[in-house]
Each structure stands twice: as structure tokens, then as C-alpha cells.
mmCIF file of C-alpha atoms in Angstrom:
data_model
loop_
_atom_site.group_PDB
_atom_site.id
_atom_site.type_symbol
_atom_site.label_atom_id
_atom_site.label_comp_id
_atom_site.label_asym_id
_atom_site.label_seq_id
_atom_site.Cartn_x
_atom_site.Cartn_y
_atom_site.Cartn_z
ATOM 1 C CA UNK A 1 283.739 39.252 -57.517
ATOM 2 C CA UNK A 2 282.645 41.407 -54.565
ATOM 3 C CA UNK A 3 279.265 42.935 -54.976
ATOM 4 C CA UNK A 4 278.558 41.013 -58.185
ATOM 5 C CA UNK A 5 275.353 39.465 -56.811
ATOM 6 C CA UNK A 6 273.934 42.901 -55.992
ATOM 7 C CA UNK A 7 274.986 44.114 -59.424
ATOM 8 C CA UNK A 8 273.161 41.189 -61.042
ATOM 9 C CA UNK A 9 270.034 41.971 -59.032
ATOM 10 C CA UNK A 10 270.094 45.602 -60.142
ATOM 11 C CA UNK A 11 270.711 44.491 -63.696
ATOM 12 C CA UNK A 12 267.730 42.144 -63.577
ATOM 13 C CA UNK A 13 265.467 44.932 -62.257
ATOM 14 C CA UNK A 14 266.621 47.404 -64.917
ATOM 15 C CA UNK A 15 266.118 44.879 -67.726
ATOM 16 C CA UNK A 16 262.694 43.985 -66.365
ATOM 17 C CA UNK A 17 261.726 47.667 -66.526
ATOM 18 C CA UNK A 18 262.703 47.876 -70.195
ATOM 19 C CA UNK A 19 260.797 44.701 -71.083
ATOM 20 C CA UNK A 20 257.719 46.151 -69.356
ATOM 21 C CA UNK A 21 258.154 49.498 -71.110
ATOM 22 C CA UNK A 22 258.334 47.774 -74.496
ATOM 23 C CA UNK A 23 255.065 45.941 -73.887
ATOM 24 C CA UNK A 24 253.382 49.048 -72.494
ATOM 25 C CA UNK A 25 254.242 51.226 -75.488
ATOM 26 C CA UNK A 26 253.434 48.550 -78.062
ATOM 27 C CA UNK A 27 250.041 47.818 -76.498
ATOM 28 C CA UNK A 28 249.231 51.516 -76.386
ATOM 29 C CA UNK A 29 249.660 51.578 -80.149
ATOM 30 C CA UNK A 30 247.728 48.418 -80.954
ATOM 31 C CA UNK A 31 244.567 49.307 -79.025
ATOM 32 C CA UNK A 32 244.294 52.516 -81.045
ATOM 33 C CA UNK A 33 244.611 50.773 -84.411
ATOM 34 C CA UNK A 34 240.816 50.841 -85.032
ATOM 35 C CA UNK A 35 240.793 54.619 -84.445
ATOM 36 C CA UNK A 36 243.850 55.130 -86.651
ATOM 37 C CA UNK A 37 242.237 52.959 -89.361
ATOM 38 C CA UNK A 38 239.150 55.159 -89.298
ATOM 39 C CA UNK A 39 241.253 58.331 -89.282
ATOM 40 C CA UNK A 40 243.218 57.269 -92.359
ATOM 41 C CA UNK A 41 240.213 55.744 -94.152
ATOM 42 C CA UNK A 42 242.248 52.632 -94.936
ATOM 43 C CA UNK A 43 240.705 49.325 -96.001
ATOM 44 C CA UNK A 44 241.742 46.112 -94.273
ATOM 45 C CA UNK A 45 244.307 45.350 -96.966
ATOM 46 C CA UNK A 46 245.628 48.944 -97.017
ATOM 47 C CA UNK A 47 245.985 48.845 -93.247
ATOM 48 C CA UNK A 48 247.810 45.539 -93.599
ATOM 49 C CA UNK A 49 250.269 47.148 -95.997
ATOM 50 C CA UNK A 50 250.772 50.071 -93.632
ATOM 51 C CA UNK A 51 251.483 47.660 -90.794
ATOM 52 C CA UNK A 52 254.135 46.167 -93.039
ATOM 53 C CA UNK A 53 256.124 49.315 -92.228
ATOM 54 C CA UNK A 54 256.579 48.018 -88.688
ATOM 55 C CA UNK A 55 257.748 44.700 -90.098
ATOM 56 C CA UNK A 56 260.204 46.257 -92.512
ATOM 57 C CA UNK A 57 261.738 48.574 -89.927
ATOM 58 C CA UNK A 58 261.994 45.869 -87.287
ATOM 59 C CA UNK A 59 263.445 43.115 -89.449
ATOM 60 C CA UNK A 60 266.078 45.351 -91.053
ATOM 61 C CA UNK A 61 267.106 46.743 -87.667
ATOM 62 C CA UNK A 62 267.289 43.315 -86.065
ATOM 63 C CA UNK A 63 269.811 42.146 -88.623
ATOM 64 C CA UNK A 64 272.038 45.111 -87.700
ATOM 65 C CA UNK A 65 271.505 45.245 -83.941
ATOM 66 C CA UNK A 66 273.464 42.072 -83.236
ATOM 67 C CA UNK A 67 276.552 43.771 -84.676
ATOM 68 C CA UNK A 68 275.883 46.963 -82.714
ATOM 69 C CA UNK A 69 275.542 44.942 -79.506
ATOM 70 C CA UNK A 70 278.848 43.182 -80.117
ATOM 71 C CA UNK A 71 280.564 46.505 -80.769
ATOM 72 C CA UNK A 72 278.972 48.850 -78.221
ATOM 73 C CA UNK A 73 277.373 46.467 -75.723
ATOM 74 C CA UNK A 74 273.741 45.535 -75.132
ATOM 75 C CA UNK A 75 273.128 48.166 -72.450
ATOM 76 C CA UNK A 76 273.805 51.378 -74.461
ATOM 77 C CA UNK A 77 271.954 49.969 -77.474
ATOM 78 C CA UNK A 78 268.930 49.148 -75.276
ATOM 79 C CA UNK A 79 268.763 52.696 -73.925
ATOM 80 C CA UNK A 80 269.183 54.326 -77.341
ATOM 81 C CA UNK A 81 266.448 52.185 -78.881
ATOM 82 C CA UNK A 82 264.131 52.892 -75.937
ATOM 83 C CA UNK A 83 264.403 56.641 -76.537
ATOM 84 C CA UNK A 84 263.583 56.220 -80.241
ATOM 85 C CA UNK A 85 260.687 53.889 -79.399
ATOM 86 C CA UNK A 86 259.124 56.402 -77.013
ATOM 87 C CA UNK A 87 259.465 59.284 -79.472
ATOM 88 C CA UNK A 88 258.119 57.356 -82.462
ATOM 89 C CA UNK A 89 254.935 56.162 -80.724
ATOM 90 C CA UNK A 90 253.565 59.715 -80.971
ATOM 91 C CA UNK A 91 253.779 59.753 -84.790
ATOM 92 C CA UNK A 92 250.921 57.473 -86.056
ATOM 93 C CA UNK A 93 248.051 59.796 -84.960
ATOM 94 C CA UNK A 94 249.627 62.609 -86.984
ATOM 95 C CA UNK A 95 249.066 60.749 -90.272
ATOM 96 C CA UNK A 96 245.994 60.905 -92.516
ATOM 97 C CA UNK A 97 246.717 58.290 -95.167
ATOM 98 C CA UNK A 98 247.791 54.653 -95.237
ATOM 99 C CA UNK A 99 251.011 55.638 -97.022
ATOM 100 C CA UNK A 100 252.016 58.198 -94.383
ATOM 101 C CA UNK A 101 251.089 55.740 -91.632
ATOM 102 C CA UNK A 102 253.306 53.078 -93.161
ATOM 103 C CA UNK A 103 256.227 55.528 -93.347
ATOM 104 C CA UNK A 104 256.130 56.487 -89.663
ATOM 105 C CA UNK A 105 255.636 52.852 -88.686
ATOM 106 C CA UNK A 106 259.002 52.076 -90.295
ATOM 107 C CA UNK A 107 260.595 54.328 -87.653
ATOM 108 C CA UNK A 108 258.542 52.763 -84.872
ATOM 109 C CA UNK A 109 259.388 49.271 -86.126
ATOM 110 C CA UNK A 110 263.104 50.072 -86.263
ATOM 111 C CA UNK A 111 263.122 51.059 -82.610
ATOM 112 C CA UNK A 112 260.969 48.090 -81.658
ATOM 113 C CA UNK A 113 263.194 45.596 -83.437
ATOM 114 C CA UNK A 114 266.403 47.096 -82.092
ATOM 115 C CA UNK A 115 265.383 47.155 -78.445
ATOM 116 C CA UNK A 116 264.139 43.565 -78.574
ATOM 117 C CA UNK A 117 267.470 42.223 -79.830
ATOM 118 C CA UNK A 118 269.435 44.387 -77.396
ATOM 119 C CA UNK A 119 267.625 43.570 -74.162
ATOM 120 C CA UNK A 120 267.128 39.914 -75.089
ATOM 121 C CA UNK A 121 270.910 39.652 -75.593
ATOM 122 C CA UNK A 122 271.493 41.157 -72.148
ATOM 123 C CA UNK A 123 268.888 38.822 -70.639
ATOM 124 C CA UNK A 124 270.437 35.721 -72.248
ATOM 125 C CA UNK A 125 273.794 36.591 -70.680
ATOM 126 C CA UNK A 126 272.150 37.072 -67.297
ATOM 127 C CA UNK A 127 270.366 33.705 -67.551
ATOM 128 C CA UNK A 128 273.705 32.016 -68.271
ATOM 129 C CA UNK A 129 275.395 33.650 -65.278
ATOM 130 C CA UNK A 130 272.545 32.890 -62.842
ATOM 131 C CA UNK A 131 272.173 29.311 -64.101
ATOM 132 C CA UNK A 132 268.361 29.309 -63.914
ATOM 133 C CA UNK A 133 265.737 29.474 -66.711
ATOM 134 C CA UNK A 134 264.458 32.941 -65.739
ATOM 135 C CA UNK A 135 263.924 34.143 -69.318
ATOM 136 C CA UNK A 136 260.119 33.808 -69.027
ATOM 137 C CA UNK A 137 260.140 36.324 -66.160
ATOM 138 C CA UNK A 138 261.474 39.043 -68.471
ATOM 139 C CA UNK A 139 258.853 38.263 -71.070
ATOM 140 C CA UNK A 140 256.262 38.262 -68.280
ATOM 141 C CA UNK A 141 257.219 41.895 -67.701
ATOM 142 C CA UNK A 142 256.622 42.558 -71.404
ATOM 143 C CA UNK A 143 253.188 40.936 -71.147
ATOM 144 C CA UNK A 144 252.371 42.803 -67.939
ATOM 145 C CA UNK A 145 253.344 46.055 -69.605
ATOM 146 C CA UNK A 146 251.132 45.100 -72.539
ATOM 147 C CA UNK A 147 248.211 44.336 -70.235
ATOM 148 C CA UNK A 148 248.556 47.670 -68.450
ATOM 149 C CA UNK A 149 248.988 49.538 -71.733
ATOM 150 C CA UNK A 150 245.949 47.867 -73.272
ATOM 151 C CA UNK A 151 243.868 48.372 -70.135
ATOM 152 C CA UNK A 152 244.783 52.047 -70.013
ATOM 153 C CA UNK A 153 244.002 52.352 -73.706
ATOM 154 C CA UNK A 154 240.571 50.839 -73.165
ATOM 155 C CA UNK A 155 239.847 53.275 -70.328
ATOM 156 C CA UNK A 156 240.816 56.379 -72.285
ATOM 157 C CA UNK A 157 239.524 55.257 -75.709
ATOM 158 C CA UNK A 158 236.285 57.168 -75.284
ATOM 159 C CA UNK A 159 237.720 60.294 -73.682
ATOM 160 C CA UNK A 160 241.143 60.944 -75.218
ATOM 161 C CA UNK A 161 242.036 61.253 -78.870
ATOM 162 C CA UNK A 162 244.753 58.937 -80.200
ATOM 163 C CA UNK A 163 247.057 61.967 -80.467
ATOM 164 C CA UNK A 164 246.817 62.853 -76.764
ATOM 165 C CA UNK A 165 246.883 59.242 -75.661
ATOM 166 C CA UNK A 166 250.033 58.282 -77.565
ATOM 167 C CA UNK A 167 251.780 61.549 -76.707
ATOM 168 C CA UNK A 168 251.162 60.690 -73.070
ATOM 169 C CA UNK A 169 252.846 57.333 -73.651
ATOM 170 C CA UNK A 170 255.860 59.198 -75.033
ATOM 171 C CA UNK A 171 256.186 61.227 -71.843
ATOM 172 C CA UNK A 172 255.754 58.196 -69.575
ATOM 173 C CA UNK A 173 258.187 56.151 -71.634
ATOM 174 C CA UNK A 174 260.914 58.782 -71.589
ATOM 175 C CA UNK A 175 260.629 59.101 -67.805
ATOM 176 C CA UNK A 176 260.977 55.332 -67.362
ATOM 177 C CA UNK A 177 263.931 55.313 -69.759
ATOM 178 C CA UNK A 178 265.617 58.097 -67.795
ATOM 179 C CA UNK A 179 265.571 56.184 -64.513
ATOM 180 C CA UNK A 180 265.949 52.602 -65.761
ATOM 181 C CA UNK A 181 268.529 53.655 -68.345
ATOM 182 C CA UNK A 182 270.775 55.272 -65.763
ATOM 183 C CA UNK A 183 270.670 52.086 -63.698
ATOM 184 C CA UNK A 184 271.320 49.873 -66.717
ATOM 185 C CA UNK A 185 274.302 51.895 -67.926
ATOM 186 C CA UNK A 186 275.888 51.674 -64.468
ATOM 187 C CA UNK A 187 275.648 47.861 -64.439
ATOM 188 C CA UNK A 188 278.445 45.710 -65.752
ATOM 189 C CA UNK A 189 277.218 43.422 -68.560
ATOM 190 C CA UNK A 190 276.365 39.999 -67.151
ATOM 191 C CA UNK A 191 278.476 38.343 -69.850
ATOM 192 C CA UNK A 192 281.607 39.693 -68.145
ATOM 193 C CA UNK A 193 280.756 38.663 -64.587
ATOM 194 C CA UNK A 194 282.974 35.904 -63.177
ATOM 195 C CA UNK A 195 284.812 35.465 -66.502
ATOM 196 C CA UNK A 196 288.467 35.756 -67.191
ATOM 197 C CA UNK A 197 289.584 38.502 -69.590
ATOM 198 C CA UNK A 198 290.154 35.861 -72.243
ATOM 199 C CA UNK A 199 286.659 34.446 -71.836
ATOM 200 C CA UNK A 200 285.086 37.885 -71.829
ATOM 201 C CA UNK A 201 286.785 38.943 -75.035
ATOM 202 C CA UNK A 202 286.541 35.742 -77.053
ATOM 203 C CA UNK A 203 284.015 36.072 -79.871
ATOM 204 C CA UNK A 204 281.542 33.269 -80.417
ATOM 205 C CA UNK A 205 281.954 31.535 -83.776
ATOM 206 C CA UNK A 206 278.963 29.236 -84.285
ATOM 207 C CA UNK A 207 279.530 26.295 -86.599
ATOM 208 C CA UNK A 208 277.113 25.107 -89.257
ATOM 209 C CA UNK A 209 275.213 22.806 -86.908
ATOM 210 C CA UNK A 210 274.796 25.601 -84.384
ATOM 211 C CA UNK A 211 273.499 27.948 -87.074
ATOM 212 C CA UNK A 212 270.936 25.317 -88.101
ATOM 213 C CA UNK A 213 269.788 24.983 -84.507
ATOM 214 C CA UNK A 214 269.486 28.743 -84.155
ATOM 215 C CA UNK A 215 267.337 28.853 -87.287
ATOM 216 C CA UNK A 216 265.200 26.033 -85.898
ATOM 217 C CA UNK A 217 264.591 28.021 -82.723
ATOM 218 C CA UNK A 218 263.796 31.025 -84.890
ATOM 219 C CA UNK A 219 261.167 29.036 -86.797
ATOM 220 C CA UNK A 220 259.539 27.929 -83.560
ATOM 221 C CA UNK A 221 259.542 31.544 -82.406
ATOM 222 C CA UNK A 222 258.074 32.654 -85.750
ATOM 223 C CA UNK A 223 255.140 30.260 -85.525
ATOM 224 C CA UNK A 224 254.173 31.394 -82.047
ATOM 225 C CA UNK A 225 254.991 35.094 -82.391
ATOM 226 C CA UNK A 226 252.652 35.172 -85.388
ATOM 227 C CA UNK A 227 249.857 34.693 -82.863
ATOM 228 C CA UNK A 228 251.055 37.557 -80.667
ATOM 229 C CA UNK A 229 251.116 39.907 -83.632
ATOM 230 C CA UNK A 230 247.675 38.787 -84.771
ATOM 231 C CA UNK A 231 246.176 39.359 -81.339
ATOM 232 C CA UNK A 232 247.836 42.744 -81.034
ATOM 233 C CA UNK A 233 246.819 44.130 -84.417
ATOM 234 C CA UNK A 234 243.549 42.342 -85.197
ATOM 235 C CA UNK A 235 242.087 41.069 -81.917
ATOM 236 C CA UNK A 236 240.336 44.321 -81.011
ATOM 237 C CA UNK A 237 239.062 44.802 -84.554
ATOM 238 C CA UNK A 238 237.672 41.241 -84.622
ATOM 239 C CA UNK A 239 235.689 41.837 -81.437
ATOM 240 C CA UNK A 240 234.430 45.231 -82.580
ATOM 241 C CA UNK A 241 233.699 44.374 -86.212
ATOM 242 C CA UNK A 242 232.555 40.743 -86.068
ATOM 243 C CA UNK A 243 230.985 40.553 -82.600
ATOM 244 C CA UNK A 244 229.736 44.154 -82.184
ATOM 245 C CA UNK A 245 231.790 44.808 -79.049
ATOM 246 C CA UNK A 246 232.135 48.369 -77.755
ATOM 247 C CA UNK A 247 235.565 50.062 -78.154
ATOM 248 C CA UNK A 248 236.307 49.510 -74.464
ATOM 249 C CA UNK A 249 235.301 45.839 -74.589
ATOM 250 C CA UNK A 250 237.294 45.358 -77.786
ATOM 251 C CA UNK A 251 240.402 46.723 -76.073
ATOM 252 C CA UNK A 252 239.787 44.241 -73.248
ATOM 253 C CA UNK A 253 240.488 41.419 -75.695
ATOM 254 C CA UNK A 254 244.185 42.184 -75.806
ATOM 255 C CA UNK A 255 244.154 42.756 -72.036
ATOM 256 C CA UNK A 256 242.832 39.219 -71.489
ATOM 257 C CA UNK A 257 245.451 37.832 -73.830
ATOM 258 C CA UNK A 258 248.264 39.807 -72.169
ATOM 259 C CA UNK A 259 247.084 38.889 -68.651
ATOM 260 C CA UNK A 260 247.078 35.191 -69.518
ATOM 261 C CA UNK A 261 250.565 35.474 -71.025
ATOM 262 C CA UNK A 262 251.752 37.265 -67.906
ATOM 263 C CA UNK A 263 250.418 34.523 -65.627
ATOM 264 C CA UNK A 264 251.931 31.836 -67.837
ATOM 265 C CA UNK A 265 255.324 33.524 -67.945
ATOM 266 C CA UNK A 266 255.409 34.283 -64.225
ATOM 267 C CA UNK A 267 255.129 30.538 -63.653
ATOM 268 C CA UNK A 268 257.397 29.754 -66.604
ATOM 269 C CA UNK A 269 260.596 29.204 -64.644
ATOM 270 C CA UNK A 270 258.912 26.613 -62.406
ATOM 271 C CA UNK A 271 257.265 24.984 -65.414
ATOM 272 C CA UNK A 272 260.546 24.707 -67.301
ATOM 273 C CA UNK A 273 262.362 23.297 -64.284
ATOM 274 C CA UNK A 274 259.683 20.612 -63.835
ATOM 275 C CA UNK A 275 258.720 19.699 -67.415
ATOM 276 C CA UNK A 276 261.718 20.683 -69.485
ATOM 277 C CA UNK A 277 261.696 22.637 -72.713
ATOM 278 C CA UNK A 278 260.204 20.051 -75.074
ATOM 279 C CA UNK A 279 257.117 19.351 -72.957
ATOM 280 C CA UNK A 280 256.637 23.071 -72.318
ATOM 281 C CA UNK A 281 256.623 23.811 -76.060
ATOM 282 C CA UNK A 282 254.341 20.881 -76.941
ATOM 283 C CA UNK A 283 251.760 21.549 -74.224
ATOM 284 C CA UNK A 284 251.848 25.288 -74.844
ATOM 285 C CA UNK A 285 251.435 25.039 -78.612
ATOM 286 C CA UNK A 286 248.566 22.557 -78.335
ATOM 287 C CA UNK A 287 246.779 24.763 -75.803
ATOM 288 C CA UNK A 288 247.255 27.857 -77.965
ATOM 289 C CA UNK A 289 245.855 26.138 -81.047
ATOM 290 C CA UNK A 290 242.698 25.091 -79.214
ATOM 291 C CA UNK A 291 242.280 28.522 -77.629
ATOM 292 C CA UNK A 292 242.621 30.403 -80.907
ATOM 293 C CA UNK A 293 240.060 28.215 -82.664
ATOM 294 C CA UNK A 294 237.628 29.199 -79.925
ATOM 295 C CA UNK A 295 238.636 32.856 -79.956
ATOM 296 C CA UNK A 296 238.283 33.269 -83.715
ATOM 297 C CA UNK A 297 235.124 31.219 -84.288
ATOM 298 C CA UNK A 298 233.137 31.871 -81.086
ATOM 299 C CA UNK A 299 229.703 33.492 -81.645
ATOM 300 C CA UNK A 300 229.822 35.690 -78.520
ATOM 301 C CA UNK A 301 232.214 38.271 -77.090
ATOM 302 C CA UNK A 302 232.687 36.466 -73.786
ATOM 303 C CA UNK A 303 233.506 33.137 -75.437
ATOM 304 C CA UNK A 304 235.998 34.900 -77.706
ATOM 305 C CA UNK A 305 237.627 36.607 -74.714
ATOM 306 C CA UNK A 306 237.986 33.224 -73.021
ATOM 307 C CA UNK A 307 239.580 31.827 -76.171
ATOM 308 C CA UNK A 308 242.006 34.752 -76.299
ATOM 309 C CA UNK A 309 243.019 34.062 -72.698
ATOM 310 C CA UNK A 310 243.629 30.363 -73.397
ATOM 311 C CA UNK A 311 245.712 31.323 -76.423
ATOM 312 C CA UNK A 312 247.856 33.653 -74.332
ATOM 313 C CA UNK A 313 248.402 30.984 -71.698
ATOM 314 C CA UNK A 314 249.513 28.501 -74.339
ATOM 315 C CA UNK A 315 251.886 30.831 -76.180
ATOM 316 C CA UNK A 316 253.374 32.279 -72.992
ATOM 317 C CA UNK A 317 256.671 30.418 -72.686
ATOM 318 C CA UNK A 318 257.416 29.158 -76.210
ATOM 319 C CA UNK A 319 258.963 32.361 -77.525
ATOM 320 C CA UNK A 320 261.204 32.940 -74.443
ATOM 321 C CA UNK A 321 262.481 29.355 -74.675
ATOM 322 C CA UNK A 322 263.341 29.763 -78.353
ATOM 323 C CA UNK A 323 265.152 33.089 -77.918
ATOM 324 C CA UNK A 324 267.058 31.945 -74.822
ATOM 325 C CA UNK A 325 268.340 28.782 -76.487
ATOM 326 C CA UNK A 326 269.329 30.649 -79.664
ATOM 327 C CA UNK A 327 271.227 33.201 -77.583
ATOM 328 C CA UNK A 328 272.914 30.538 -75.477
ATOM 329 C CA UNK A 329 274.206 28.895 -78.654
ATOM 330 C CA UNK A 330 275.021 31.914 -80.818
ATOM 331 C CA UNK A 331 275.372 34.937 -78.526
ATOM 332 C CA UNK A 332 274.052 38.291 -79.853
ATOM 333 C CA UNK A 333 274.111 36.905 -83.402
ATOM 334 C CA UNK A 334 271.955 33.982 -82.322
ATOM 335 C CA UNK A 335 269.510 36.311 -80.592
ATOM 336 C CA UNK A 336 269.426 38.544 -83.677
ATOM 337 C CA UNK A 337 268.787 35.631 -86.043
ATOM 338 C CA UNK A 338 266.064 34.012 -83.940
ATOM 339 C CA UNK A 339 264.525 37.406 -83.147
ATOM 340 C CA UNK A 340 264.456 38.358 -86.817
ATOM 341 C CA UNK A 341 262.571 35.168 -87.625
ATOM 342 C CA UNK A 342 260.413 35.336 -84.506
ATOM 343 C CA UNK A 343 259.455 38.975 -84.630
ATOM 344 C CA UNK A 344 259.195 38.656 -88.391
ATOM 345 C CA UNK A 345 256.333 36.268 -87.711
ATOM 346 C CA UNK A 346 254.838 38.719 -85.216
ATOM 347 C CA UNK A 347 255.098 41.655 -87.583
ATOM 348 C CA UNK A 348 254.573 40.040 -90.992
ATOM 349 C CA UNK A 349 251.631 37.959 -89.787
ATOM 350 C CA UNK A 350 249.190 40.860 -89.315
ATOM 351 C CA UNK A 351 249.505 42.104 -92.915
ATOM 352 C CA UNK A 352 248.944 38.532 -94.106
ATOM 353 C CA UNK A 353 245.831 38.345 -91.933
ATOM 354 C CA UNK A 354 244.661 41.628 -93.456
ATOM 355 C CA UNK A 355 244.758 40.130 -96.941
ATOM 356 C CA UNK A 356 243.105 36.909 -95.795
ATOM 357 C CA UNK A 357 240.395 38.993 -94.107
ATOM 358 C CA UNK A 358 239.639 40.694 -97.419
ATOM 359 C CA UNK A 359 239.600 37.368 -99.272
ATOM 360 C CA UNK A 360 237.570 35.420 -96.692
ATOM 361 C CA UNK A 361 236.697 36.991 -93.330
ATOM 362 C CA UNK A 362 238.644 38.237 -90.332
ATOM 363 C CA UNK A 363 237.456 35.381 -88.119
ATOM 364 C CA UNK A 364 238.578 32.824 -90.720
ATOM 365 C CA UNK A 365 241.922 34.593 -91.119
ATOM 366 C CA UNK A 366 242.578 34.406 -87.374
ATOM 367 C CA UNK A 367 242.374 30.600 -87.460
ATOM 368 C CA UNK A 368 245.798 30.706 -89.117
ATOM 369 C CA UNK A 369 247.160 31.432 -85.620
ATOM 370 C CA UNK A 370 246.000 27.991 -84.507
ATOM 371 C CA UNK A 371 247.545 26.378 -87.583
ATOM 372 C CA UNK A 372 250.996 27.891 -86.938
ATOM 373 C CA UNK A 373 250.858 27.040 -83.224
ATOM 374 C CA UNK A 374 250.335 23.425 -84.274
ATOM 375 C CA UNK A 375 253.276 23.715 -86.700
ATOM 376 C CA UNK A 376 255.484 24.892 -83.800
ATOM 377 C CA UNK A 377 254.539 21.753 -81.891
ATOM 378 C CA UNK A 378 255.405 19.548 -84.854
ATOM 379 C CA UNK A 379 258.801 21.250 -85.306
ATOM 380 C CA UNK A 380 259.580 20.879 -81.606
ATOM 381 C CA UNK A 381 258.664 17.182 -81.599
ATOM 382 C CA UNK A 382 260.522 16.445 -84.849
ATOM 383 C CA UNK A 383 263.729 18.078 -83.572
ATOM 384 C CA UNK A 384 263.277 17.432 -79.847
ATOM 385 C CA UNK A 385 266.706 15.909 -79.229
ATOM 386 C CA UNK A 386 268.671 18.748 -80.804
ATOM 387 C CA UNK A 387 266.479 21.815 -81.146
ATOM 388 C CA UNK A 388 264.596 21.816 -77.864
ATOM 389 C CA UNK A 389 266.757 19.883 -75.378
ATOM 390 C CA UNK A 390 265.332 19.051 -71.999
#
């Protein structure tokens, strides 16, 4: 197909921009959680329940987005969800109770869940067409966006109110969506490149074994994404509350985590080509478990920051591997199923940590991240021939 290679390059750039935007907006929210907690006067458990609004919105939307992608295409759905995401990020600072916060987070979570299924579906198709394991590079853009968003949040935490900060993210996000969205909508979906009309129109009908494999990938994603959600929602609070870090230093915790994930994912394609998927998951999960034990139990801020970085490096490529394999097997439905499980772990984990923090302590609750990273390793090893080939 003439010009198809240039089209694929433009498509990859546009998708990368949306992955980065997603991380940037999400990180901007999470670094202001301590300020929003103080504004609403919520306890740890009440905040955990409010954060459940993100979970509820995301999980419900993910189950529907796979159908929307099959009907309308991944590109229009990505753009529509990006607009809603950018608008909804301005809502949390306008609330003054845990109940109101939970309600607006349902909207934010719906947009967040929808865009993740949509652009991951587009990325899976592009990976299949290019024939290289480049999925980690897209998730590296998410992590880089998260690092920049968290770093910016740390810089402005002392000078800008959450309202002005998050409204600024809305403006920036809509501008990025305007330019990247126009490019994305002009690109032909990668799933249709170099396919016959029959191949392009044939729906995927996964059998029972395929559905079991997709669920297995989703469970691996859940175990590791739990750690990402914990770091996003509770990492800054742990540093500030348990280790007496300043607001700026507390925000740096997520920056360290996101930077390490970015580095790990930027090298992910090379790592996957050399080690294969099973070894990548096993080494990554083991590293993450050790890093999180250090990050949650360390007696000093700097040791905890180092532990957060090690955790990010370990978790970096497990989630992209799980989502890519689920999508390769089940198409948009596979991405939706694995994403629902995976992001369910990311979004349901923080409320669980909130309750554990009230029962025990926040540092003890964060050790659950290490436990689930170890579980991901065990699942990968137990199902290595079928669930994590290579």
C-alpha cells in the first residue's frame, strides 16, 4: 500500500501523544490528593471510598468501550475520551466533601477507563502490523507524561491552588487533544493496513481457551497495576505523613517511580526481544517486590525514594506485555477484558490500601504491593507455556 509506512509512523506518533497526555493528566491529579484530602476533611477510609468513584467509572466504561471500538473504531473513541478526561480533571478541587469528590471522580474514571481501552486497542493493532514488541514504548510515553505531570505538580504545589493547577491541566490537555486528535483521525486504523477486505471485516471470535488466556493476562496485569495505583494515590501521602517529607519532596516520590518506569519501558522492546516475555515478567515482578518492601518500610525519605524507583523499574514492562498479548488474542474485547482486570487492580487497590491504613498503618498497607507483584510472578511461571509465551 503506497504511503502506508508513513501513515504508520504518523499513527505511532499520534498514539504516543495520547498515552503521554493520559499519564500527564492522571499524575496532575494524584499529586494533589493530599491537598484535596485536607480540603474535603476526609479520613483515610473516606478518601479511599471517594477514590472508589474512579474505579467504578473506569471499570464500567471499560466493559463498554470494547463494543464502541468495534462499532466506531479506536481512533474516534480515543479522541472523545480524551476530551472528557481533560474536562473532568478540573472538577475535584470544586468539591468540599468526600461524597461530592467521589461523584466527580466517577466522571473522571469513566474517561480514564475509556481512553485506556481505546488507545491500547489501536496500539495492539499497530504492534501486529509492525511485527515488533513496541508496546512498552507507548506505555513509556504514559510514564513520561506521569513524570512530567508529577514534577510540575511538585513545583507548583506551594504556589498554585489545586483549582488553578488542575484547570491549567484542562487547558493544556485540550490543546494536545486538538492537534494529536486531528492527526489520529486522519490516520487509517492499523488493523486495516495490508489486509484484504475480508480480513479487515472479519470479527474475532475467541474460543473458550482464548478467553481463559485473556483472563490470565488480565490477572497478571491486575497484580502489577495494583502497585501503580498504590504509588499514584498513596505514595506522596506516605512520604509526607510517615516520613515528614515536605509537599514538594512528597510529590517527587511519584516522579521517581514514573521516571524509573519510563526508563524501563524505553528499553522494554530490546529487553523483550532478548529475554522473551516469561523472563521479563519474572525478573520484573521479583524486582518490584523487593523495591516496594524497601519503599514502604524504609526509615528515611531518600531510602523510600530509592525503593519507589526500583519498584517502577520492576513493574515497567509487565502490564504492557499482558495487555498486548490479550489484545493479540482477543482484539478489542481482549484488550477490554484484560484492561478491566488490570486497571481494576490499579483503581480498586488504593481504596483497599486506605482501609488497611486505618486498620494497621499506611507503610504496612503498602507492603501489599510487594505481595501482589510476587503473585504475578507465580502466575507467570505456573502458566508460562500458554499464558506468557516466549
